[in-house]
Amino acid sequence: MLSRSRRILSRFRNLFRNNRAEEELAREVASHLTLLADDFERRGMAPEEAQLAAKRAYGGVEQAKQAHRDERSLLWIEQTIQDLRYALRMLAKSPGFATVAILTLALGIGANTAIFSVVDAVMLRSVAAEDPQRLVIFSWSSRHDPKLNGLSSYGDCDDNTRDCSFSVPFYEALRSHTATFSGVMAFGGGLDVDFSGNGPANIARGEFVSGGYFSTIGTKTIMGRPLGLADDAPTASPAIVLDYSYWQRAFGADPSAVGRTVRLDNVDVAIVGVAEQNFTSLTPGKSQDFFMPLSLAKRIRGEWGTQDRLSDPATWWVVLGGRLKPGVSIGQAQAEATTLFHAEVLNGAKPIFSEGDAPTLQLLPAREALNGESNQIAAMLELIMTAVGLVLLIACTNVAGLILARSANRQKELAMVASGWWIVASDLRGITLRNCVSFCELPVLGDFLATSH
Amino acid sequence: MKKMMPIPILQGTLDLMILRTLATMGPQHAYGIANRLQQVSEDALNLNQGTIYPALVRLEQHGWTRGSWSKTEKNREAKYYAITKAGLKALEEETVRWRQMSGVVEKLLAEEQ
């Protein structure tokens, strides 16, 4: 009995280790043929002749290998298929039970899938950047409020102890002086603007991004080109890159969208590219319809007031990010950036802070810094997730109860086959498989319920 | 005397023969086993050497033999099969069973004549 179960176990292992077994078999057959040929040679044959004779004596090499393979794994698969058929037959025999069990579990799993997809999008998904470990976001804190003309944030960082809006001049100082970053970028938005030139005019949401945005994050375009440093120049002809899903939605995924000219508020801009599909926004849960260069902030004012937010050091509204150079630690980069920050806010032409405010700069990994609004809804999501988890648990308990009640009916059947361990084992496998079959149908149904919300 | 036609291997007997061979001769590679079977049977067995592989797999899966790679005297690599404790026990049981079986067959055949 023991050796029988061992054999089943080893066949099961062989299902997964087939390659190794195959290699070993080939090696063994080759060694066998060599030994045979050696013997023939010793009896006075020429080497080639001996090799041929060895093959003859061995019989078909391929047949032998096939027999080996069959012996390795066939039986197990056959029996599994048998049990699977049995499982389906038994389910079909009691459609009422099957329906109740499947629906109960589908409901539980559907609810979990739906909530989990939200949790995943908001809390778990890592930042959509290449090598996100080396992408950092700037944030500041101080003892007293800064003397600013304007301070805006667009829900990228949600934290009461620090702020991650900066001025465009600070971004430019950073860009031209940094030795620790291989790329720096600034972005702000999204802003709702009039979008016309593509069917009826409508409102679309655009994000202002600096020229280094795409290259620093490592985002590509599926068509056309991303925005680059050249687009930052005030004289550059205005260009935008469409978000993938907006391109699908508003342009019907038309490839000729790239190269078309549209109008944002009162500015004609050219569509130069479409961002890749798996990138929507650095900040989880945020999205926009298109990306526009920072330089357009002068001409597309949105809801903004009197100050020129591209040149005013006291208007803080962009989020800054940078990619660390290889071998540079976050601490080194922070030290360098702090020096630049203090030069700007304490000793600049128009000081924002006084020494007593103790302004400090902190660099955080993008994933940590850009939590969007997840902090506010995290607690609620956790609660809902726990609740639907309990619903699934209850559903499982109910189904387990149903199965138990039904098994009572099968006692006679089981008693009949209890004459041998092996038979019981195979029957148990049948029962388990049948339960597995019901479970396998469930994720499909669960998905269906989740997507039909 | 007419030359004897090689006889096909009786279902289920190959495992027993291999176990016996390993118990007598110590660890052997597949070629050694096949050679031994041919010698003992004085070429009466119709045995393609490749035929013994499924039996070798079976025995190893049962845990009755254990295979490991090493070198022959002539420095060729080969997989040597050794009989295990469980294998020795199985050999004993199978031998008894075979004796009973062949005894029955012999008896029947003797009565018929």
Coordinates of C-alpha atoms in Angstrom, one line a residue:
Chain A
M1 CA 0.0 0.0 0.0
L2 CA 2.8 2.3 1.0
S3 CA 4.6 1.8 -2.3
R4 CA 1.5 2.4 -4.2
S5 CA 0.9 5.8 -2.7
R6 CA 4.6 6.5 -3.2
R7 CA 4.2 5.6 -6.9
I8 CA 1.2 8.0 -7.3
L9 CA 3.2 10.7 -5.6
S10 CA 6.1 10.2 -7.9
R11 CA 3.9 10.3 -10.9
F12 CA 2.4 13.5 -9.7
R13 CA 5.9 15.0 -9.3
N14 CA 6.8 13.8 -12.7
L15 CA 4.0 15.9 -14.2
F16 CA 6.0 18.9 -13.1
R17 CA 9.4 17.6 -13.5
N18 CA 9.0 16.2 -17.0
N19 CA 11.9 18.1 -18.5
R20 CA 14.3 16.7 -16.1
A21 CA 13.1 13.2 -16.4
E22 CA 13.2 13.5 -20.2
E23 CA 16.8 14.7 -20.0
E24 CA 17.8 12.0 -17.7
L25 CA 16.2 9.4 -19.9
A26 CA 18.0 10.6 -23.0
R27 CA 21.3 10.4 -21.1
E28 CA 20.6 7.0 -19.9
V29 CA 19.6 5.6 -23.3
A30 CA 22.8 7.2 -24.8
S31 CA 24.9 5.6 -22.1
H32 CA 23.2 2.2 -22.7
L33 CA 24.0 2.4 -26.4
T34 CA 27.6 3.3 -25.7
L35 CA 28.0 0.3 -23.4
L36 CA 26.4 -2.0 -26.0
A37 CA 28.7 -0.6 -28.8
D38 CA 31.7 -1.0 -26.6
D39 CA 30.9 -4.7 -26.2
F40 CA 30.4 -5.3 -29.9
E41 CA 33.7 -3.6 -30.5
R42 CA 35.4 -5.9 -28.1
R43 CA 34.0 -8.8 -30.0
G44 CA 35.9 -7.5 -33.0
M45 CA 33.5 -5.2 -34.9
A46 CA 34.5 -1.9 -36.5
P47 CA 33.3 1.1 -34.5
E48 CA 30.5 2.1 -36.9
E49 CA 29.4 -1.4 -37.3
A50 CA 29.3 -1.8 -33.6
Q51 CA 27.2 1.3 -33.2
L52 CA 24.7 0.0 -35.7
A53 CA 24.6 -3.4 -34.0
A54 CA 24.0 -1.7 -30.7
K55 CA 21.0 0.1 -32.1
R56 CA 19.6 -3.1 -33.5
A57 CA 20.1 -4.9 -30.2
Y58 CA 18.5 -2.1 -28.3
G59 CA 15.3 -2.0 -30.4
G60 CA 13.5 1.2 -31.2
V61 CA 15.0 4.0 -29.2
E62 CA 11.9 6.2 -29.6
Q63 CA 9.6 3.3 -28.7
A64 CA 11.5 2.7 -25.5
K65 CA 11.4 6.4 -24.6
Q66 CA 7.7 6.5 -25.2
A67 CA 7.1 3.5 -23.1
H68 CA 9.1 5.2 -20.4
R69 CA 7.0 8.3 -20.6
D70 CA 3.8 6.4 -20.5
E71 CA 4.9 4.6 -17.5
R72 CA 5.8 7.9 -15.9
S73 CA 2.6 9.8 -16.1
L74 CA -0.3 8.3 -18.0
L75 CA -2.3 6.6 -15.4
W76 CA -2.6 9.6 -13.1
I77 CA -4.0 11.8 -15.8
E78 CA -6.5 9.1 -16.9
Q79 CA -7.8 8.7 -13.5
T80 CA -8.1 12.4 -12.9
I81 CA -10.2 12.8 -16.1
Q82 CA -12.4 9.9 -15.0
D83 CA -13.0 11.6 -11.6
L84 CA -13.6 14.9 -13.3
R85 CA -16.3 13.3 -15.5
Y86 CA -17.8 11.8 -12.4
A87 CA -17.8 15.1 -10.7
L88 CA -19.6 16.8 -13.5
R89 CA -22.1 14.0 -13.8
M90 CA -23.0 14.2 -10.1
L91 CA -23.4 18.0 -10.3
A92 CA -25.7 17.6 -13.3
K93 CA -27.7 15.0 -11.4
S94 CA -28.7 17.5 -8.8
P95 CA -29.0 20.8 -10.6
G96 CA -30.8 22.4 -7.7
F97 CA -27.9 21.8 -5.3
A98 CA -25.4 22.9 -7.9
T99 CA -27.3 26.1 -8.6
V100 CA -27.7 27.1 -5.0
A101 CA -24.0 26.3 -4.2
I102 CA -22.7 28.1 -7.3
L103 CA -24.8 31.2 -6.8
T104 CA -24.0 31.4 -3.1
L105 CA -20.3 31.3 -3.7
A106 CA -20.5 33.5 -6.8
L107 CA -22.2 36.2 -4.8
G108 CA -19.4 36.1 -2.2
I109 CA -16.6 35.9 -4.7
G110 CA -18.2 38.6 -6.9
A111 CA -18.4 41.0 -4.1
N112 CA -14.8 40.3 -3.1
T113 CA -13.6 40.7 -6.6
A114 CA -15.4 44.0 -7.1
I115 CA -14.1 45.5 -3.8
F116 CA -10.6 44.1 -4.3
S117 CA -10.2 45.6 -7.7
V118 CA -10.9 49.0 -6.1
V119 CA -8.5 48.3 -3.3
D120 CA -5.9 47.2 -5.8
A121 CA -6.2 50.3 -7.9
V122 CA -6.1 52.7 -5.0
M123 CA -3.9 51.1 -2.5
L124 CA -1.8 48.3 -3.9
R125 CA -0.8 49.0 -7.4
S126 CA 2.8 50.2 -7.6
V127 CA 3.6 53.5 -9.3
A128 CA 3.4 53.2 -13.0
A129 CA 7.0 54.0 -13.6
E130 CA 10.1 52.3 -14.8
D131 CA 12.3 51.2 -11.8
P132 CA 10.0 53.0 -9.3
Q133 CA 12.5 52.6 -6.5
R134 CA 14.7 55.3 -7.9
L135 CA 11.9 57.8 -8.6
V136 CA 11.5 60.3 -5.8
I137 CA 9.0 63.0 -5.1
F138 CA 9.9 66.3 -3.3
S139 CA 8.0 67.5 -0.3
W140 CA 8.5 70.3 2.3
S141 CA 7.4 71.2 5.7
S142 CA 7.9 74.2 7.9
R143 CA 7.1 75.6 11.3
H144 CA 5.1 78.5 10.0
D145 CA 3.2 79.1 6.7
P146 CA 5.2 80.4 3.9
K147 CA 4.5 83.9 2.4
L148 CA 3.1 82.9 -0.9
N149 CA 1.0 84.5 -3.6
G150 CA -0.7 81.2 -4.3
L151 CA -0.4 77.6 -3.1
S152 CA -2.3 74.9 -5.0
S153 CA -2.3 71.2 -4.8
Y154 CA -4.2 68.8 -7.0
G155 CA -4.6 65.8 -4.7
D156 CA -1.3 64.1 -5.5
C157 CA 0.0 64.0 -1.9
D158 CA -2.4 63.7 0.9
D159 CA -0.6 64.3 4.2
N160 CA -1.1 66.9 6.9
T161 CA 2.5 67.1 7.9
R162 CA 4.1 67.9 4.5
D163 CA 3.2 69.5 1.2
C164 CA 4.5 68.7 -2.2
S165 CA 3.7 71.8 -4.3
F166 CA 6.7 73.9 -5.5
S167 CA 7.2 76.9 -7.7
V168 CA 8.3 76.5 -11.3
P169 CA 11.4 78.7 -10.8
F170 CA 12.6 76.2 -8.1
Y171 CA 12.1 73.4 -10.6
E172 CA 14.2 75.2 -13.0
A173 CA 17.0 75.9 -10.5
L174 CA 16.9 72.2 -9.6
R175 CA 17.1 71.1 -13.2
S176 CA 20.0 73.3 -14.1
H177 CA 22.1 72.6 -10.9
T178 CA 21.5 69.0 -9.9
A179 CA 24.3 66.5 -9.9
T180 CA 22.4 63.7 -8.2
F181 CA 19.5 63.2 -10.5
S182 CA 19.6 61.8 -14.0
G183 CA 16.3 63.5 -14.7
V184 CA 13.9 65.9 -13.0
M185 CA 10.3 66.8 -13.8
A186 CA 7.4 68.9 -12.7
F187 CA 3.7 68.4 -13.2
G188 CA 0.5 70.0 -12.1
G189 CA -3.1 69.5 -12.7
G190 CA -5.4 68.2 -13.9
L191 CA -7.2 71.3 -15.1
D192 CA -10.4 71.3 -17.0
V193 CA -10.1 73.2 -20.3
D194 CA -12.3 73.7 -23.4
F195 CA -11.3 71.1 -25.9
S196 CA -12.5 71.8 -29.5
G197 CA -11.6 70.8 -33.0
N198 CA -12.6 67.2 -32.5
G199 CA -16.3 67.1 -33.0
P200 CA -18.4 69.2 -30.7
A201 CA -16.4 71.2 -28.1
N202 CA -16.3 69.7 -24.7
I203 CA -14.4 69.9 -21.4
A204 CA -11.3 67.8 -21.1
R205 CA -8.9 67.4 -18.3
G206 CA -5.2 68.2 -19.0
E207 CA -2.1 67.8 -16.9
F208 CA 0.7 70.3 -17.2
V209 CA 4.0 68.4 -17.4
S210 CA 7.5 69.6 -17.9
G211 CA 9.6 68.4 -20.7
G212 CA 11.4 65.8 -18.5
Y213 CA 8.1 64.2 -17.4
F214 CA 8.0 61.3 -19.9
S215 CA 11.7 60.5 -19.9
T216 CA 12.1 60.7 -16.1
I217 CA 9.2 58.4 -15.4
G218 CA 10.2 56.2 -18.3
T219 CA 6.8 56.4 -20.1
K220 CA 6.7 55.9 -23.8
T221 CA 4.1 56.7 -26.4
I222 CA 2.5 54.0 -28.6
M223 CA 2.3 56.5 -31.4
G224 CA 4.0 59.8 -32.3
R225 CA 6.4 61.2 -29.7
P226 CA 6.3 62.1 -26.0
L227 CA 6.7 65.6 -24.8
G228 CA 10.4 66.6 -24.5
L229 CA 12.6 69.3 -23.1
A230 CA 12.2 71.3 -26.4
D231 CA 8.5 71.7 -25.6
D232 CA 9.4 73.7 -22.5
A233 CA 10.8 76.6 -24.6
P234 CA 8.3 79.5 -24.6
T235 CA 8.8 79.7 -28.4
A236 CA 8.0 76.0 -29.1
S237 CA 4.9 75.4 -31.1
P238 CA 2.3 74.1 -28.6
A239 CA 2.0 70.3 -28.5
I240 CA 0.0 67.8 -26.4
V241 CA 0.1 64.0 -25.9
L242 CA -3.2 62.2 -25.5
D243 CA -3.9 59.8 -22.7
Y244 CA -4.5 56.3 -24.1
S245 CA -8.1 55.9 -22.9
Y246 CA -9.1 59.4 -24.0
W247 CA -7.7 58.6 -27.4
Q248 CA -9.9 55.5 -27.5
R249 CA -12.9 57.3 -26.1
A250 CA -12.9 60.6 -27.9
F251 CA -11.0 59.8 -31.1
G252 CA -12.2 56.2 -31.6
A253 CA -8.6 55.0 -31.5
D254 CA -8.0 56.7 -34.8
P255 CA -4.3 56.7 -35.7
S256 CA -4.7 59.9 -37.7
A257 CA -5.4 61.8 -34.4
V258 CA -1.7 62.2 -34.1
G259 CA -0.8 65.2 -36.2
R260 CA -4.2 66.8 -36.0
T261 CA -4.6 70.3 -34.5
V262 CA -7.1 71.0 -31.8
R263 CA -7.9 74.0 -29.7
L264 CA -7.5 74.3 -26.0
D265 CA -9.3 77.3 -24.7
N266 CA -8.1 79.7 -27.3
V267 CA -4.8 78.1 -28.2
D268 CA -4.2 75.9 -31.2
V269 CA -2.1 72.9 -30.3
A270 CA -0.9 69.9 -32.2
I271 CA -1.5 66.4 -31.0
V272 CA 2.0 64.8 -31.3
G273 CA 1.5 61.4 -29.6
V274 CA -0.6 59.0 -27.6
A275 CA 0.8 57.7 -24.3
E276 CA 1.1 54.0 -23.7
Q277 CA -1.9 52.1 -22.4
N278 CA -0.6 51.0 -19.0
F279 CA 0.2 54.5 -18.0
T280 CA -2.5 56.8 -16.8
S281 CA -1.1 58.8 -14.0
L282 CA 1.8 58.6 -11.5
T283 CA -0.7 59.2 -8.7
P284 CA -2.9 56.2 -8.1
G285 CA -6.6 56.9 -8.7
K286 CA -5.9 60.1 -10.7
S287 CA -6.4 60.4 -14.5
Q288 CA -6.4 63.0 -17.2
D289 CA -7.3 63.2 -20.8
F290 CA -4.1 64.7 -22.1
F291 CA -0.7 66.0 -21.2
M292 CA 0.3 69.6 -22.1
P293 CA 3.7 71.3 -21.7
L294 CA 4.3 73.6 -18.7
S295 CA 5.1 76.4 -21.1
L296 CA 1.4 76.5 -22.0
A297 CA 0.5 77.5 -18.5
K298 CA 1.0 81.1 -19.5
R299 CA -1.6 80.9 -22.3
I300 CA -4.1 78.4 -20.9
R301 CA -4.8 80.0 -17.6
G302 CA -7.7 77.9 -16.5
E303 CA -9.1 79.3 -13.3
W304 CA -5.9 81.2 -12.4
G305 CA -5.5 84.8 -11.4
T306 CA -3.0 87.6 -11.8
Q307 CA 0.5 86.2 -11.1
D308 CA 2.6 84.5 -13.8
R309 CA 2.9 81.1 -12.4
L310 CA 5.8 80.2 -14.6
S311 CA 8.1 82.8 -13.3
D312 CA 6.7 83.8 -9.9
P313 CA 8.7 82.1 -7.1
A314 CA 5.9 82.7 -4.7
T315 CA 3.3 80.7 -6.6
W316 CA 3.6 77.1 -5.7
W317 CA 1.6 74.6 -7.7
V318 CA 3.7 71.9 -9.3
V319 CA 4.8 68.5 -7.9
L320 CA 8.5 67.8 -8.4
G321 CA 10.0 64.5 -9.0
G322 CA 13.4 63.1 -10.0
R323 CA 15.1 60.0 -10.9
L324 CA 18.2 59.2 -8.8
K325 CA 21.4 58.6 -10.7
P326 CA 22.8 55.1 -10.4
G327 CA 24.7 54.8 -7.1
V328 CA 23.3 57.9 -5.6
S329 CA 21.4 57.4 -2.3
I330 CA 18.2 59.2 -1.5
G331 CA 20.1 60.9 1.4
Q332 CA 22.7 62.4 -0.9
A333 CA 20.1 63.7 -3.3
Q334 CA 18.2 65.2 -0.4
A335 CA 21.3 67.0 0.9
E336 CA 21.9 68.6 -2.5
A337 CA 18.2 69.5 -3.0
T338 CA 18.0 71.0 0.5
T339 CA 20.9 73.4 -0.3
L340 CA 19.1 74.5 -3.5
F341 CA 15.8 74.8 -1.7
H342 CA 17.2 77.0 1.1
A343 CA 19.0 79.2 -1.5
E344 CA 15.7 79.7 -3.1
V345 CA 13.3 80.2 -0.2
L346 CA 15.5 81.8 2.4
N347 CA 18.0 83.8 0.3
G348 CA 16.2 84.3 -3.0
A349 CA 15.2 87.6 -4.5
K350 CA 11.9 87.3 -2.6
P351 CA 12.3 85.2 0.6
I352 CA 9.4 82.9 1.2
F353 CA 10.5 81.8 4.7
S354 CA 12.6 83.3 7.5
E355 CA 15.2 81.2 9.3
G356 CA 12.8 80.7 12.2
D357 CA 10.3 78.9 10.0
A358 CA 12.9 76.0 9.7
P359 CA 11.8 75.0 6.2
T360 CA 12.9 71.4 5.5
L361 CA 12.9 69.5 2.3
Q362 CA 12.2 65.8 2.2
L363 CA 12.5 63.3 -0.7
L364 CA 10.2 60.3 -0.6
P365 CA 9.9 57.3 -2.9
A366 CA 7.2 58.0 -5.4
R367 CA 5.0 55.2 -4.2
E368 CA 5.1 56.6 -0.7
A369 CA 4.6 60.2 -1.5
L370 CA 2.0 60.0 -4.2
N371 CA -0.8 58.4 -2.2
G372 CA -3.4 60.6 -3.9
E373 CA -6.6 60.5 -1.9
S374 CA -6.0 56.9 -0.8
N375 CA -5.4 58.0 2.9
Q376 CA -8.9 59.3 3.2
I377 CA -10.6 56.3 1.7
A378 CA -8.2 53.6 2.9
A379 CA -9.9 53.2 6.2
M380 CA -13.3 52.9 4.5
L381 CA -12.0 50.5 1.9
E382 CA -10.5 48.3 4.6
L383 CA -13.8 48.2 6.4
I384 CA -15.7 47.2 3.2
M385 CA -13.1 44.6 2.3
T386 CA -13.4 43.0 5.7
A387 CA -17.2 43.0 5.4
V388 CA -17.2 41.4 2.0
G389 CA -14.6 38.9 3.2
L390 CA -17.1 37.9 6.0
V391 CA -19.8 37.6 3.4
L392 CA -17.6 35.1 1.5
L393 CA -16.9 33.2 4.7
I394 CA -20.6 32.9 5.4
A395 CA -21.2 31.8 1.9
C396 CA -18.5 29.1 2.2
T397 CA -20.0 28.0 5.5
N398 CA -23.4 27.6 3.9
V399 CA -22.1 25.6 1.0
A400 CA -20.1 23.4 3.4
G401 CA -23.3 22.8 5.3
L402 CA -25.1 21.9 2.1
I403 CA -22.3 19.5 1.1
L404 CA -22.3 17.9 4.5
A405 CA -26.1 17.4 4.4
R406 CA -25.8 15.8 1.0
S407 CA -22.9 13.5 2.1
A408 CA -25.2 12.0 4.6
N409 CA -27.2 10.8 1.7
R410 CA -24.2 9.2 0.2
Q411 CA -23.3 7.2 3.2
K412 CA -24.6 3.9 1.7
E413 CA -22.6 4.5 -1.4
L414 CA -19.5 5.2 0.6
A415 CA -20.0 2.1 2.7
M416 CA -20.1 0.0 -0.4
V417 CA -16.7 1.1 -1.6
A418 CA -15.1 1.2 1.8
S419 CA -13.7 -2.3 1.3
G420 CA -10.4 -1.1 0.2
W421 CA -8.3 1.9 1.1
W422 CA -7.4 2.6 -2.4
I423 CA -11.0 2.7 -3.5
V424 CA -11.9 5.1 -0.7
A425 CA -9.0 7.3 -1.6
S426 CA -10.1 7.5 -5.2
D427 CA -13.7 8.2 -4.1
L428 CA -12.5 10.9 -1.8
R429 CA -10.6 12.4 -4.7
G430 CA -13.8 12.2 -6.7
I431 CA -15.7 14.1 -4.0
T432 CA -13.0 16.7 -3.6
L433 CA -12.8 17.1 -7.3
R434 CA -16.5 17.6 -7.6
N435 CA -16.2 20.4 -5.0
C436 CA -13.3 21.8 -7.0
V437 CA -15.3 21.8 -10.1
S438 CA -18.0 24.0 -8.5
F439 CA -15.2 26.3 -7.2
C440 CA -13.6 26.6 -10.7
E441 CA -16.8 27.8 -12.2
L442 CA -17.0 30.5 -9.5
P443 CA -14.2 32.9 -10.4
V444 CA -15.8 33.1 -13.9
L445 CA -19.1 34.0 -12.4
G446 CA -17.5 36.2 -9.9
D447 CA -15.8 38.2 -12.6
F448 CA -19.0 38.4 -14.4
L449 CA -20.8 39.9 -11.5
A450 CA -17.9 42.2 -10.7
T451 CA -17.7 43.6 -14.2
S452 CA -21.4 44.0 -14.6
H453 CA -21.6 46.5 -11.7
Chain B
M1 CA 16.8 -30.3 -32.0
K2 CA 15.0 -27.4 -33.6
K3 CA 16.3 -24.0 -32.5
M4 CA 13.9 -22.7 -29.8
M5 CA 11.7 -19.6 -30.8
P6 CA 12.4 -16.8 -28.4
I7 CA 9.5 -16.5 -26.0
P8 CA 7.9 -13.1 -25.2
I9 CA 8.1 -11.9 -21.7
L10 CA 5.2 -12.9 -19.5
Q11 CA 3.3 -9.9 -18.2
G12 CA 4.5 -8.8 -14.8
T13 CA 7.5 -11.1 -14.6
L14 CA 10.1 -8.6 -15.8
D15 CA 10.0 -6.6 -12.5
L16 CA 10.6 -9.8 -10.6
M17 CA 13.5 -10.8 -12.8
I18 CA 15.1 -7.4 -12.5
L19 CA 14.8 -7.4 -8.7
R20 CA 16.3 -10.8 -8.5
T21 CA 19.2 -9.7 -10.7
L22 CA 19.9 -6.7 -8.6
A23 CA 19.7 -8.7 -5.4
T24 CA 22.2 -11.2 -6.7
M25 CA 24.6 -9.0 -8.5
G26 CA 24.5 -5.8 -6.7
P27 CA 24.0 -2.4 -8.4
Q28 CA 23.8 -2.7 -12.2
H29 CA 23.2 -0.4 -15.1
A30 CA 20.3 -1.1 -17.6
Y31 CA 22.7 -2.7 -20.0
G32 CA 24.2 -5.0 -17.3
I33 CA 20.7 -6.1 -16.3
A34 CA 19.6 -6.8 -19.9
N35 CA 22.9 -8.7 -20.5
R36 CA 22.4 -10.8 -17.4
L37 CA 18.8 -11.6 -18.4
Q38 CA 19.9 -12.7 -21.8
Q39 CA 22.7 -14.8 -20.4
V40 CA 20.6 -16.6 -17.8
S41 CA 17.8 -17.3 -20.3
E42 CA 20.5 -18.5 -22.8
D43 CA 18.9 -16.1 -25.4
A44 CA 15.6 -17.8 -25.0
L45 CA 13.9 -14.5 -24.1
N46 CA 12.8 -12.1 -26.8
L47 CA 14.2 -9.0 -25.1
N48 CA 14.9 -5.8 -26.8
Q49 CA 17.2 -4.0 -24.5
G50 CA 14.9 -0.9 -24.5
T51 CA 12.1 -3.0 -23.2
I52 CA 13.4 -3.0 -19.6
Y53 CA 13.1 0.8 -19.2
P54 CA 9.4 1.0 -18.3
A55 CA 10.1 -1.7 -15.7
L56 CA 13.0 0.3 -14.3
V57 CA 10.8 3.4 -14.0
R58 CA 8.1 1.4 -12.2
L59 CA 10.5 -0.1 -9.8
E60 CA 12.0 3.2 -9.0
Q61 CA 8.6 4.8 -8.5
H62 CA 7.7 2.0 -6.1
G63 CA 10.8 2.8 -4.1
W64 CA 12.1 -0.7 -4.7
T65 CA 15.2 0.5 -6.5
R66 CA 17.3 3.6 -6.4
G67 CA 19.2 4.9 -9.4
S68 CA 22.4 7.0 -9.3
W69 CA 24.9 8.0 -11.9
S70 CA 28.5 6.8 -11.8
K71 CA 31.3 5.5 -14.0
T72 CA 31.9 2.0 -15.4
E73 CA 35.3 0.3 -15.2
K74 CA 36.0 1.7 -18.6
N75 CA 35.1 5.1 -17.5
R76 CA 31.8 5.4 -19.3
E77 CA 29.0 7.1 -17.3
A78 CA 25.9 5.0 -16.6
K79 CA 23.0 5.0 -14.3
Y80 CA 23.3 2.3 -11.7
Y81 CA 20.3 0.8 -10.1
A82 CA 20.5 -0.7 -6.6
I83 CA 17.8 -2.6 -4.8
T84 CA 16.4 -1.0 -1.6
K85 CA 15.2 -2.6 1.6
A86 CA 11.7 -2.3 0.5
G87 CA 12.8 -3.8 -2.8
L88 CA 14.2 -6.9 -1.0
K89 CA 11.0 -7.3 0.8
A90 CA 9.0 -7.0 -2.4
L91 CA 11.3 -9.5 -4.0
E92 CA 10.5 -12.0 -1.3
E93 CA 6.8 -11.6 -1.6
E94 CA 6.8 -11.7 -5.4
T95 CA 9.0 -14.8 -5.4
V96 CA 6.5 -16.6 -3.2
R97 CA 3.6 -15.4 -5.4
W98 CA 5.4 -16.6 -8.5
R99 CA 6.2 -20.0 -7.0
Q100 CA 2.5 -20.4 -6.1
M101 CA 1.4 -19.3 -9.5
S102 CA 3.8 -21.4 -11.5
G103 CA 3.1 -24.3 -9.2
V104 CA -0.6 -24.1 -10.1
V105 CA 0.1 -23.8 -13.8
E106 CA 2.5 -26.8 -13.6
K107 CA 0.0 -28.9 -11.8
L108 CA -2.7 -28.1 -14.2
L109 CA -0.5 -28.9 -17.2
A110 CA 0.6 -32.2 -15.6
E111 CA -3.0 -33.3 -15.1
E112 CA -4.0 -32.5 -18.6
Q113 CA -1.3 -34.7 -20.1

